Tab-separated table of C-alpha atoms in Angstrom:
chain	number	residue	atom	x	y	z
A	8	MET	CA	-6.996	-11.875	6.549
A	9	GLU	CA	-5.510	-15.110	4.838
A	10	GLN	CA	-3.098	-17.349	6.541
A	11	ASP	CA	-0.009	-19.086	5.097
A	12	ASP	CA	0.775	-22.612	5.969
A	13	GLY	CA	4.022	-22.726	8.067
A	14	LYS	CA	6.841	-25.325	7.877
A	15	ASP	CA	4.900	-27.582	10.233
A	16	GLY	CA	1.762	-27.401	8.167
A	17	ARG	CA	-0.305	-25.167	10.491
A	18	PRO	CA	-1.598	-21.875	9.428
A	19	ARG	CA	-0.106	-18.697	10.658
A	20	PRO	CA	-0.969	-15.327	10.115
A	21	TRP	CA	0.544	-12.781	7.843
A	22	ARG	CA	2.285	-9.935	9.363
A	23	TYR	CA	3.515	-6.675	7.595
A	24	ILE	CA	5.998	-3.922	8.557
A	25	LEU	CA	5.505	-0.745	6.502
A	26	SER	CA	7.755	2.156	6.634
A	27	ALA	CA	8.682	5.057	4.682
A	28	GLY	CA	12.169	4.076	3.823
A	29	ARG	CA	15.401	4.781	5.245
A	30	THR	CA	14.218	3.309	8.434
A	31	GLY	CA	16.352	-0.061	8.608
A	32	THR	CA	14.107	-2.389	6.799
A	33	MET	CA	16.815	-4.056	4.795
A	34	PHE	CA	18.749	-4.655	8.038
A	35	LEU	CA	15.280	-6.008	9.831
A	36	GLU	CA	14.942	-8.562	6.683
A	37	ALA	CA	18.480	-9.785	7.156
A	38	PHE	CA	18.314	-10.159	10.949
A	39	LEU	CA	14.911	-11.747	11.107
A	40	ASN	CA	15.919	-14.280	8.293
A	41	THR	CA	18.991	-15.152	10.159
A	42	GLN	CA	17.964	-14.905	13.696
A	43	CYS	CA	14.495	-16.330	13.444
A	44	GLY	CA	13.952	-19.960	11.933
A	45	ASN	CA	10.211	-19.512	11.571
A	46	VAL	CA	10.310	-16.252	9.748
A	47	ILE	CA	10.506	-15.633	6.070
A	48	ALA	CA	11.123	-12.000	5.671
A	49	VAL	CA	11.180	-10.323	2.132
A	50	HIS	CA	11.967	-6.735	1.109
A	51	GLU	CA	10.222	-4.843	-1.579
A	52	PRO	CA	12.511	-4.765	-4.744
A	53	PRO	CA	14.043	-1.537	-5.334
A	54	PRO	CA	12.772	0.734	-8.111
A	55	THR	CA	14.702	0.758	-11.467
A	56	ARG	CA	16.577	3.895	-12.744
A	57	GLU	CA	13.747	4.315	-15.234
A	58	GLN	CA	10.953	4.141	-12.600
A	59	MET	CA	12.719	6.753	-10.609
A	60	MET	CA	12.901	9.154	-13.724
A	61	LEU	CA	9.413	8.557	-14.319
A	62	ALA	CA	8.259	9.354	-10.802
A	63	ASN	CA	10.310	12.505	-10.963
A	64	LEU	CA	8.510	13.686	-14.125
A	65	ARG	CA	5.170	13.056	-12.550
A	66	ASN	CA	6.081	14.496	-9.173
A	67	ASP	CA	7.856	17.644	-10.743
A	68	TRP	CA	5.635	18.247	-13.621
A	69	GLY	CA	2.331	16.249	-12.887
A	70	ILE	CA	2.119	14.771	-16.367
A	71	GLY	CA	0.735	11.594	-17.518
A	72	LYS	CA	-0.408	10.344	-14.463
A	73	ARG	CA	-2.342	7.526	-16.017
A	74	LEU	CA	0.316	6.584	-18.418
A	75	LEU	CA	2.971	6.544	-15.670
A	76	ALA	CA	0.891	4.570	-13.453
A	77	TRP	CA	0.186	1.888	-16.251
A	78	HIS	CA	4.045	1.880	-16.900
A	79	PHE	CA	4.907	1.429	-13.024
A	80	GLN	CA	2.554	-1.537	-12.986
A	81	LYS	CA	4.035	-3.113	-16.330
A	82	CYS	CA	7.473	-2.735	-14.971
A	83	ARG	CA	6.695	-4.507	-11.784
A	84	LEU	CA	5.259	-7.397	-13.590
A	85	ARG	CA	8.382	-8.212	-15.304
């Protein structure tokens, strides 16, 4: 796994926290950023309303899986 250069110029390993949501990850991001000077915590951007509607179409009716996957990727690159 690649390492990131810390503020002191020395490499440091990446750390990841994965969750299914609704588990306090936004709190954890804010807490780590304010309480730990050597940590940079970021949170995944929230999905747009359009993406939520497309996801519901995919999940409820199973339509356009390739098209919807392409659209999700396109939206994330904006």
